[in-house]
mmCIF file of C-alpha atoms in Angstrom:
data_model
loop_
_atom_site.group_PDB
_atom_site.id
_atom_site.type_symbol
_atom_site.label_atom_id
_atom_site.label_comp_id
_atom_site.label_asym_id
_atom_site.label_seq_id
_atom_site.Cartn_x
_atom_site.Cartn_y
_atom_site.Cartn_z
ATOM 1 C CA MET A 1472 186.243 33.482 73.092
ATOM 2 C CA SER A 1473 182.703 34.879 72.057
ATOM 3 C CA GLN A 1474 180.794 33.252 69.168
ATOM 4 C CA PRO A 1475 182.353 33.650 66.133
ATOM 5 C CA HIS A 1476 180.618 35.010 62.986
ATOM 6 C CA ALA A 1477 180.813 32.266 60.238
ATOM 7 C CA CYS A 1478 181.985 33.614 56.621
ATOM 8 C CA ALA A 1479 181.150 31.401 53.600
ATOM 9 C CA GLN A 1480 183.074 31.452 50.403
ATOM 10 C CA LEU A 1481 180.692 30.611 47.599
ATOM 11 C CA PHE A 1482 181.457 28.207 44.647
ATOM 12 C CA LEU A 1483 180.087 28.085 41.057
ATOM 13 C CA PRO A 1484 177.790 25.004 39.871
ATOM 14 C CA ALA A 1485 179.316 22.563 37.608
ATOM 15 C CA GLU A 1486 177.420 23.951 34.633
ATOM 16 C CA ASP A 1487 179.270 27.327 35.005
ATOM 17 C CA SER A 1488 182.962 25.793 35.293
ATOM 18 C CA GLU A 1489 183.902 26.310 31.602
ATOM 19 C CA ARG A 1490 182.488 29.687 31.684
ATOM 20 C CA ALA A 1491 184.384 30.693 34.728
ATOM 21 C CA ILE A 1492 187.818 29.341 33.394
ATOM 22 C CA ARG A 1493 187.364 31.321 30.211
ATOM 23 C CA ALA A 1494 186.525 34.593 32.381
ATOM 24 C CA ALA A 1495 189.878 33.846 34.648
ATOM 25 C CA LEU A 1496 191.862 33.487 31.500
ATOM 26 C CA THR A 1497 190.620 36.414 29.654
ATOM 27 C CA GLU A 1498 190.976 38.588 32.738
ATOM 28 C CA ASN A 1499 194.534 37.545 33.399
ATOM 29 C CA PRO A 1500 196.230 34.926 31.034
ATOM 30 C CA LYS A 1501 198.823 34.366 34.045
ATOM 31 C CA ASN A 1502 196.018 32.305 35.803
ATOM 32 C CA ALA A 1503 197.135 29.421 33.425
ATOM 33 C CA THR A 1504 200.428 29.424 34.846
ATOM 34 C CA TYR A 1505 199.781 26.602 37.202
ATOM 35 C CA PHE A 1506 197.589 24.392 35.215
ATOM 36 C CA SER A 1507 197.043 20.725 35.650
ATOM 37 C CA ALA A 1508 194.283 18.385 34.406
ATOM 38 C CA PRO A 1509 191.239 18.170 36.256
ATOM 39 C CA THR A 1510 190.790 15.104 38.580
ATOM 40 C CA PRO A 1511 188.976 12.037 37.261
ATOM 41 C CA ASP A 1512 186.200 12.555 39.150
ATOM 42 C CA GLY A 1513 185.587 15.903 37.591
ATOM 43 C CA VAL A 1514 183.542 18.729 38.936
ATOM 44 C CA ALA A 1515 181.436 18.815 42.128
ATOM 45 C CA ALA A 1516 177.820 19.046 41.433
ATOM 46 C CA ASP A 1517 176.633 21.109 44.294
ATOM 47 C CA ALA A 1518 176.883 25.030 44.039
ATOM 48 C CA GLY A 1519 176.875 27.937 46.532
ATOM 49 C CA MET A 1520 177.998 27.308 50.197
ATOM 50 C CA GLY A 1521 177.376 23.594 50.085
ATOM 51 C CA GLY A 1522 179.657 22.926 47.136
ATOM 52 C CA ALA A 1523 183.166 21.609 47.211
ATOM 53 C CA PRO A 1524 186.212 23.822 47.025
ATOM 54 C CA MET A 1525 187.055 21.962 43.878
ATOM 55 C CA ALA A 1526 183.754 22.928 42.436
ATOM 56 C CA LEU A 1527 185.494 24.351 39.597
ATOM 57 C CA ALA A 1528 188.189 21.900 39.317
ATOM 58 C CA LEU A 1529 190.446 24.849 39.613
ATOM 59 C CA SER A 1530 192.470 24.117 36.545
ATOM 60 C CA VAL A 1531 193.138 28.077 36.659
ATOM 61 C CA ARG A 1532 193.542 30.427 39.328
ATOM 62 C CA LYS A 1533 190.941 33.246 39.983
ATOM 63 C CA MET A 1534 193.345 36.179 40.568
ATOM 64 C CA TRP A 1535 192.507 39.551 38.669
ATOM 65 C CA ALA A 1536 195.098 41.259 36.495
ATOM 66 C CA ALA A 1537 197.701 43.126 38.389
ATOM 67 C CA GLY A 1538 197.012 46.843 38.634
ATOM 68 C CA ARG A 1539 193.212 46.354 37.871
ATOM 69 C CA THR A 1540 190.757 48.615 39.386
ATOM 70 C CA LEU A 1541 187.674 46.835 40.415
ATOM 71 C CA ARG A 1542 184.446 48.688 40.390
ATOM 72 C CA VAL A 1543 182.461 48.214 43.790
ATOM 73 C CA SER A 1544 178.822 49.040 44.208
ATOM 74 C CA LEU A 1545 177.356 48.934 47.510
ATOM 75 C CA ARG A 1546 173.723 47.856 47.507
ATOM 76 C CA GLY A 1547 172.409 49.191 50.737
ATOM 77 C CA GLY A 1548 173.857 49.923 54.244
ATOM 78 C CA SER A 1549 173.718 53.435 56.137
ATOM 79 C CA GLU A 1550 176.280 56.118 55.564
ATOM 80 C CA ILE A 1551 178.301 54.902 58.452
ATOM 81 C CA VAL A 1552 178.573 51.295 57.339
ATOM 82 C CA ARG A 1553 179.202 52.060 53.877
ATOM 83 C CA SER A 1554 181.874 54.533 54.934
ATOM 84 C CA LYS A 1555 183.653 51.874 57.084
ATOM 85 C CA VAL A 1556 183.325 49.157 54.176
ATOM 86 C CA LYS A 1557 185.154 51.432 52.071
ATOM 87 C CA GLN A 1558 187.829 52.386 54.631
ATOM 88 C CA PHE A 1559 188.921 48.933 55.615
ATOM 89 C CA ALA A 1560 188.635 47.336 51.984
ATOM 90 C CA ALA A 1561 191.266 49.516 50.883
ATOM 91 C CA THR A 1562 193.597 47.856 53.124
ATOM 92 C CA TRP A 1563 194.550 45.495 50.515
ATOM 93 C CA SER A 1564 195.500 48.172 48.105
ATOM 94 C CA GLN A 1565 198.032 49.511 50.668
ATOM 95 C CA HIS A 1566 199.877 46.218 50.179
ATOM 96 C CA ALA A 1567 198.960 44.930 46.655
ATOM 97 C CA ASN A 1568 198.667 46.336 43.073
ATOM 98 C CA ILE A 1569 194.872 46.022 43.281
ATOM 99 C CA HIS A 1570 192.465 48.780 43.590
ATOM 100 C CA PHE A 1571 188.709 49.481 44.251
ATOM 101 C CA GLU A 1572 186.652 52.278 42.690
ATOM 102 C CA PHE A 1573 183.356 52.792 44.685
ATOM 103 C CA VAL A 1574 180.710 53.576 42.263
ATOM 104 C CA ALA A 1575 177.223 54.907 42.580
ATOM 105 C CA GLN A 1576 176.156 53.249 39.325
ATOM 106 C CA GLU A 1577 176.702 49.714 38.098
ATOM 107 C CA PRO A 1578 177.943 47.812 36.288
ATOM 108 C CA ALA A 1579 180.427 46.812 38.890
ATOM 109 C CA GLU A 1580 182.680 43.652 38.988
ATOM 110 C CA ILE A 1581 182.012 43.461 42.854
ATOM 111 C CA ARG A 1582 178.360 44.196 44.189
ATOM 112 C CA VAL A 1583 177.775 43.874 47.881
ATOM 113 C CA GLY A 1584 174.654 43.441 49.531
ATOM 114 C CA PHE A 1585 173.741 44.230 52.884
ATOM 115 C CA GLU A 1586 171.029 41.466 53.698
ATOM 116 C CA MET A 1587 170.753 41.450 57.614
ATOM 117 C CA ASN A 1588 170.675 37.646 57.892
ATOM 118 C CA GLY A 1589 173.729 36.966 59.971
ATOM 119 C CA ARG A 1590 175.639 35.597 56.934
ATOM 120 C CA SER A 1591 178.501 37.203 55.221
ATOM 121 C CA TRP A 1592 180.080 35.687 52.097
ATOM 122 C CA SER A 1593 181.481 36.266 48.836
ATOM 123 C CA TYR A 1594 182.549 34.609 45.505
ATOM 124 C CA VAL A 1595 186.101 34.120 44.911
ATOM 125 C CA GLY A 1596 188.245 36.362 42.616
ATOM 126 C CA THR A 1597 187.308 36.215 38.840
ATOM 127 C CA ASP A 1598 184.134 33.833 39.626
ATOM 128 C CA CYS A 1599 182.583 37.250 40.231
ATOM 129 C CA LEU A 1600 182.588 37.890 36.554
ATOM 130 C CA THR A 1601 180.062 34.943 35.972
ATOM 131 C CA ILE A 1602 177.675 36.125 38.345
ATOM 132 C CA ALA A 1603 174.558 37.743 37.106
ATOM 133 C CA ALA A 1604 174.302 41.473 37.124
ATOM 134 C CA ALA A 1605 171.034 41.627 39.209
ATOM 135 C CA ASP A 1606 172.880 39.467 41.774
ATOM 136 C CA PRO A 1607 175.198 40.446 44.470
ATOM 137 C CA THR A 1608 178.717 39.015 44.299
ATOM 138 C CA MET A 1609 179.307 39.353 48.213
ATOM 139 C CA ASN A 1610 177.032 40.048 51.270
ATOM 140 C CA LEU A 1611 177.864 41.622 54.603
ATOM 141 C CA GLY A 1612 175.167 40.564 56.954
ATOM 142 C CA TRP A 1613 175.614 41.753 60.254
ATOM 143 C CA PHE A 1614 176.943 45.383 60.097
ATOM 144 C CA THR A 1615 175.296 48.031 61.938
ATOM 145 C CA ASP A 1616 176.189 51.717 62.860
ATOM 146 C CA VAL A 1617 177.300 50.404 66.281
ATOM 147 C CA THR A 1618 179.559 47.510 64.920
ATOM 148 C CA PRO A 1619 182.822 47.734 66.427
ATOM 149 C CA ASP A 1620 185.905 48.692 64.155
ATOM 150 C CA ASP A 1621 187.568 45.523 65.062
ATOM 151 C CA GLU A 1622 184.435 43.782 63.445
ATOM 152 C CA PHE A 1623 184.379 45.941 60.410
ATOM 153 C CA SER A 1624 187.958 45.474 60.002
ATOM 154 C CA ARG A 1625 187.924 41.661 60.332
ATOM 155 C CA THR A 1626 184.823 41.010 58.140
ATOM 156 C CA THR A 1627 185.359 43.511 55.638
ATOM 157 C CA ILE A 1628 189.249 42.578 54.895
ATOM 158 C CA HIS A 1629 188.247 38.883 54.754
ATOM 159 C CA GLU A 1630 185.559 39.249 52.342
ATOM 160 C CA PHE A 1631 187.406 41.476 50.122
ATOM 161 C CA GLY A 1632 190.231 39.032 50.199
ATOM 162 C CA HIS A 1633 187.787 36.467 48.838
ATOM 163 C CA ALA A 1634 186.892 38.898 46.179
ATOM 164 C CA ILE A 1635 190.479 39.289 44.981
ATOM 165 C CA GLY A 1636 191.042 35.616 45.118
ATOM 166 C CA CYS A 1637 192.104 34.382 48.554
ATOM 167 C CA ILE A 1638 190.733 31.111 49.797
ATOM 168 C CA HIS A 1639 190.194 30.322 53.628
ATOM 169 C CA GLU A 1640 193.354 29.814 55.305
ATOM 170 C CA HIS A 1641 192.246 26.545 56.976
ATOM 171 C CA GLN A 1642 191.645 25.100 53.643
ATOM 172 C CA GLN A 1643 194.962 25.728 52.112
ATOM 173 C CA PRO A 1644 197.015 22.953 51.113
ATOM 174 C CA ASN A 1645 199.549 23.277 54.017
ATOM 175 C CA ALA A 1646 197.133 23.368 56.692
ATOM 176 C CA ARG A 1647 197.172 20.513 59.212
ATOM 177 C CA ILE A 1648 194.289 20.797 61.594
ATOM 178 C CA ASN A 1649 192.916 18.043 63.575
ATOM 179 C CA TRP A 1650 189.278 18.635 63.862
ATOM 180 C CA ASP A 1651 186.749 17.236 66.136
ATOM 181 C CA ARG A 1652 184.332 16.825 63.428
ATOM 182 C CA ASN A 1653 181.215 15.857 65.554
ATOM 183 C CA PHE A 1654 181.724 18.609 67.366
ATOM 184 C CA VAL A 1655 182.149 21.137 64.706
ATOM 185 C CA TYR A 1656 179.077 19.702 63.013
ATOM 186 C CA ASN A 1657 176.810 20.136 66.020
ATOM 187 C CA TYR A 1658 178.371 23.737 66.567
ATOM 188 C CA TYR A 1659 177.370 25.070 63.100
ATOM 189 C CA ALA A 1660 174.056 23.320 62.966
ATOM 190 C CA VAL A 1661 173.038 24.818 66.131
ATOM 191 C CA ASN A 1662 174.656 28.455 65.363
ATOM 192 C CA SER A 1663 174.499 28.752 61.741
ATOM 193 C CA GLY A 1664 172.030 26.331 60.720
ATOM 194 C CA TRP A 1665 174.563 24.804 58.276
ATOM 195 C CA SER A 1666 174.202 21.202 57.304
ATOM 196 C CA ARG A 1667 176.770 18.654 57.207
ATOM 197 C CA ALA A 1668 177.555 19.247 53.619
ATOM 198 C CA GLN A 1669 177.989 22.927 54.167
ATOM 199 C CA VAL A 1670 180.428 22.164 57.179
ATOM 200 C CA ASP A 1671 182.320 19.787 54.942
ATOM 201 C CA SER A 1672 182.528 22.475 52.074
ATOM 202 C CA GLN A 1673 183.532 25.660 54.381
ATOM 203 C CA VAL A 1674 185.590 23.957 57.113
ATOM 204 C CA PHE A 1675 186.926 20.497 56.433
ATOM 205 C CA ALA A 1676 187.219 20.453 52.692
ATOM 206 C CA GLN A 1677 191.010 21.219 51.832
ATOM 207 C CA TYR A 1678 192.671 22.389 48.514
ATOM 208 C CA ASP A 1679 195.471 20.262 46.774
ATOM 209 C CA ALA A 1680 198.542 22.318 45.680
ATOM 210 C CA VAL A 1681 198.860 20.269 42.577
ATOM 211 C CA ARG A 1682 195.199 19.168 41.846
ATOM 212 C CA ASP A 1683 193.769 22.818 42.364
ATOM 213 C CA ASN A 1684 196.599 24.996 41.383
ATOM 214 C CA ILE A 1685 196.966 26.698 44.612
ATOM 215 C CA GLN A 1686 199.840 28.825 45.605
ATOM 216 C CA SER A 1687 200.132 29.472 49.339
ATOM 217 C CA THR A 1688 202.543 30.105 52.239
ATOM 218 C CA VAL A 1689 202.961 27.926 55.424
ATOM 219 C CA PHE A 1690 199.681 27.848 57.385
ATOM 220 C CA ASP A 1691 199.243 31.038 59.135
ATOM 221 C CA GLY A 1692 196.965 30.794 62.114
ATOM 222 C CA THR A 1693 197.085 34.831 62.028
ATOM 223 C CA SER A 1694 196.049 35.252 58.729
ATOM 224 C CA ILE A 1695 192.867 37.434 58.077
ATOM 225 C CA MET A 1696 191.617 34.803 55.932
ATOM 226 C CA GLU A 1697 191.521 32.411 59.099
ATOM 227 C CA TYR A 1698 188.422 33.164 61.170
ATOM 228 C CA PRO A 1699 188.491 31.887 64.848
ATOM 229 C CA ILE A 1700 188.579 28.283 65.826
ATOM 230 C CA PRO A 1701 187.253 28.208 69.160
ATOM 231 C CA PRO A 1702 188.176 25.661 72.290
ATOM 232 C CA GLY A 1703 186.715 22.199 71.375
ATOM 233 C CA PHE A 1704 187.006 22.565 67.493
ATOM 234 C CA THR A 1705 189.942 20.310 67.454
ATOM 235 C CA THR A 1706 191.175 17.298 69.089
ATOM 236 C CA ASP A 1707 194.486 18.428 70.100
ATOM 237 C CA GLY A 1708 193.382 21.962 71.703
ATOM 238 C CA PHE A 1709 194.626 23.875 68.700
ATOM 239 C CA THR A 1710 192.575 27.355 68.895
ATOM 240 C CA VAL A 1711 192.688 30.531 66.841
ATOM 241 C CA GLY A 1712 191.477 33.875 68.072
ATOM 242 C CA TRP A 1713 190.097 37.050 66.377
ATOM 243 C CA ASN A 1714 192.120 38.113 63.465
ATOM 244 C CA ASN A 1715 191.258 41.677 62.774
ATOM 245 C CA HIS A 1716 194.264 42.705 60.619
ATOM 246 C CA LEU A 1717 196.464 41.419 57.695
ATOM 247 C CA SER A 1718 199.151 39.315 58.919
ATOM 248 C CA ALA A 1719 202.870 39.700 57.688
ATOM 249 C CA ASN A 1720 202.331 36.571 55.568
ATOM 250 C CA ASP A 1721 199.147 37.910 54.137
ATOM 251 C CA ILE A 1722 200.759 41.018 53.255
ATOM 252 C CA GLN A 1723 203.878 39.237 51.488
ATOM 253 C CA PHE A 1724 201.626 36.957 49.907
ATOM 254 C CA ILE A 1725 199.097 39.322 48.345
ATOM 255 C CA GLY A 1726 202.086 41.455 47.270
ATOM 256 C CA THR A 1727 203.469 38.429 45.148
ATOM 257 C CA MET A 1728 200.092 37.791 43.617
ATOM 258 C CA TYR A 1729 199.516 41.638 42.688
ATOM 259 C CA PRO A 1730 203.126 42.872 42.213
ATOM 260 C CA PHE A 1731 203.752 46.630 41.714
ATOM 261 C CA PRO A 1732 205.664 47.576 38.500
ATOM 262 C CA PRO A 1733 209.339 47.841 38.969
ATOM 263 C CA THR A 1734 210.454 51.585 39.886
ATOM 264 C CA SER A 1735 211.490 53.256 36.612
ATOM 265 C CA LEU A 1736 215.087 54.136 36.470
ATOM 266 C CA THR A 1737 213.974 57.545 34.861
ATOM 267 C CA SER A 1738 212.320 58.395 38.388
ATOM 268 C CA LEU A 1739 215.422 57.874 40.262
ATOM 269 C CA GLU A 1740 218.009 60.505 41.018
ATOM 270 C CA THR A 1741 221.379 60.338 42.318
ATOM 271 C CA GLY A 1742 223.624 62.714 44.305
ATOM 272 C CA SER A 1743 226.972 62.523 45.935
ATOM 273 C CA PHE A 1744 228.953 64.699 48.668
ATOM 274 C CA ASN A 1745 232.663 64.930 49.103
ATOM 275 C CA THR A 1746 233.641 66.457 52.229
ATOM 276 C CA MET A 1747 236.891 67.481 50.519
ATOM 277 C CA SER A 1748 234.852 69.840 48.166
ATOM 278 C CA ILE A 1749 234.040 72.246 51.049
ATOM 279 C CA ARG A 1750 237.207 71.985 53.227
ATOM 280 C CA SER A 1751 240.921 71.478 53.039
ATOM 281 C CA TRP A 1752 242.050 67.953 53.043
ATOM 282 C CA ASP A 1753 244.660 68.889 55.860
ATOM 283 C CA ARG A 1754 242.181 70.630 58.100
ATOM 284 C CA PRO A 1755 239.608 69.079 60.282
ATOM 285 C CA ALA A 1756 236.076 70.779 60.256
ATOM 286 C CA ASN A 1757 233.156 70.464 63.086
ATOM 287 C CA GLU A 1758 230.375 70.395 60.677
ATOM 288 C CA ASN A 1759 230.927 68.681 57.257
ATOM 289 C CA VAL A 1760 227.777 69.651 55.516
ATOM 290 C CA GLY A 1761 226.785 69.860 51.849
ATOM 291 C CA THR A 1762 223.557 70.647 49.855
ATOM 292 C CA ILE A 1763 222.369 68.173 47.048
ATOM 293 C CA ASN A 1764 219.613 69.553 44.800
ATOM 294 C CA PHE A 1765 217.080 67.068 43.175
ATOM 295 C CA THR A 1766 215.271 68.463 40.268
ATOM 296 C CA ILE A 1767 212.088 65.930 39.983
ATOM 297 C CA PRO A 1768 208.989 67.241 42.078
ATOM 298 C CA ARG A 1769 207.686 64.908 44.403
ATOM 299 C CA PRO A 1770 204.351 65.115 46.610
ATOM 300 C CA SER A 1771 205.882 63.434 49.282
ATOM 301 C CA PRO A 1772 209.141 62.751 50.805
ATOM 302 C CA PRO A 1773 210.754 59.964 48.835
ATOM 303 C CA THR A 1774 212.790 57.129 50.011
ATOM 304 C CA LEU A 1775 216.448 57.286 50.269
ATOM 305 C CA LEU A 1776 219.324 54.862 49.841
ATOM 306 C CA LEU A 1777 222.399 56.315 51.543
ATOM 307 C CA GLY A 1778 225.846 54.997 51.399
ATOM 308 C CA ILE A 1779 229.539 55.694 52.246
ATOM 309 C CA ASN A 1780 231.780 55.069 49.314
ATOM 310 C CA TRP A 1781 235.118 55.576 50.811
ATOM 311 C CA PHE A 1782 237.157 57.060 53.619
ATOM 312 C CA ASP A 1783 240.229 59.117 53.656
ATOM 313 C CA MET A 1784 242.128 58.110 56.639
#
């Protein structure tokens, strides 16, 4: 396995926790659905990628309102890079009721920088609303015009996953990974320049389902929100390869978080076909064909539900 790029999810400083909670609840009152009281030790003091996942105490979730269109500004990047980011960010909208509008002028809820420093990161969900307008809420730090599509896909979908409220898969409550801590500390110190506190924050720290109000599925090693775990990272030989696309669990989970509205009955049409209306009941026919006309214009072929009501034997 080649050296994996390291993504970081950024956490807010303690003094911003109240403002972030207010922003989350104003944006989406359902963020309070899984409320629980903060832990006695309160909010972690550190901010940025060195903070703890509990830096907000997470008494609310950070999901946007379902159906929301988030404005996205791209602060740099070549035309090729910008086009690829737009292409792969839209993957989430194919499976969830959350959308991105790429705008030439700010304001924008998601502001993407392209500082070529080998680091890609994003704030999580509605935390983006608390970031100063002059600052980016995401950075894509290694894209060039010759970056392979797999890398564009993997990193863009992953970072926009953070932007719509998803956390790292290895930090979700159901992850049970036996880390070789000394090996991982050394690896990230050498390859990413991370301190032990940053490794603790980005790799080892784990959310608690009750304390942190995290809704999750079973651990999914194929999730786009799980970056590679190379050989040597674990004491039992567990590894994760390159995840370039949404997994089946990703699709199911994000569809639950951002559900599409139920289909209106007014948009449904029904029709029935009875073979006895086109031939005599006592005379068989080779082709029992009928035409059913529907009246609502549709831009593309609709989904059809077919059934047999009865047999006349």
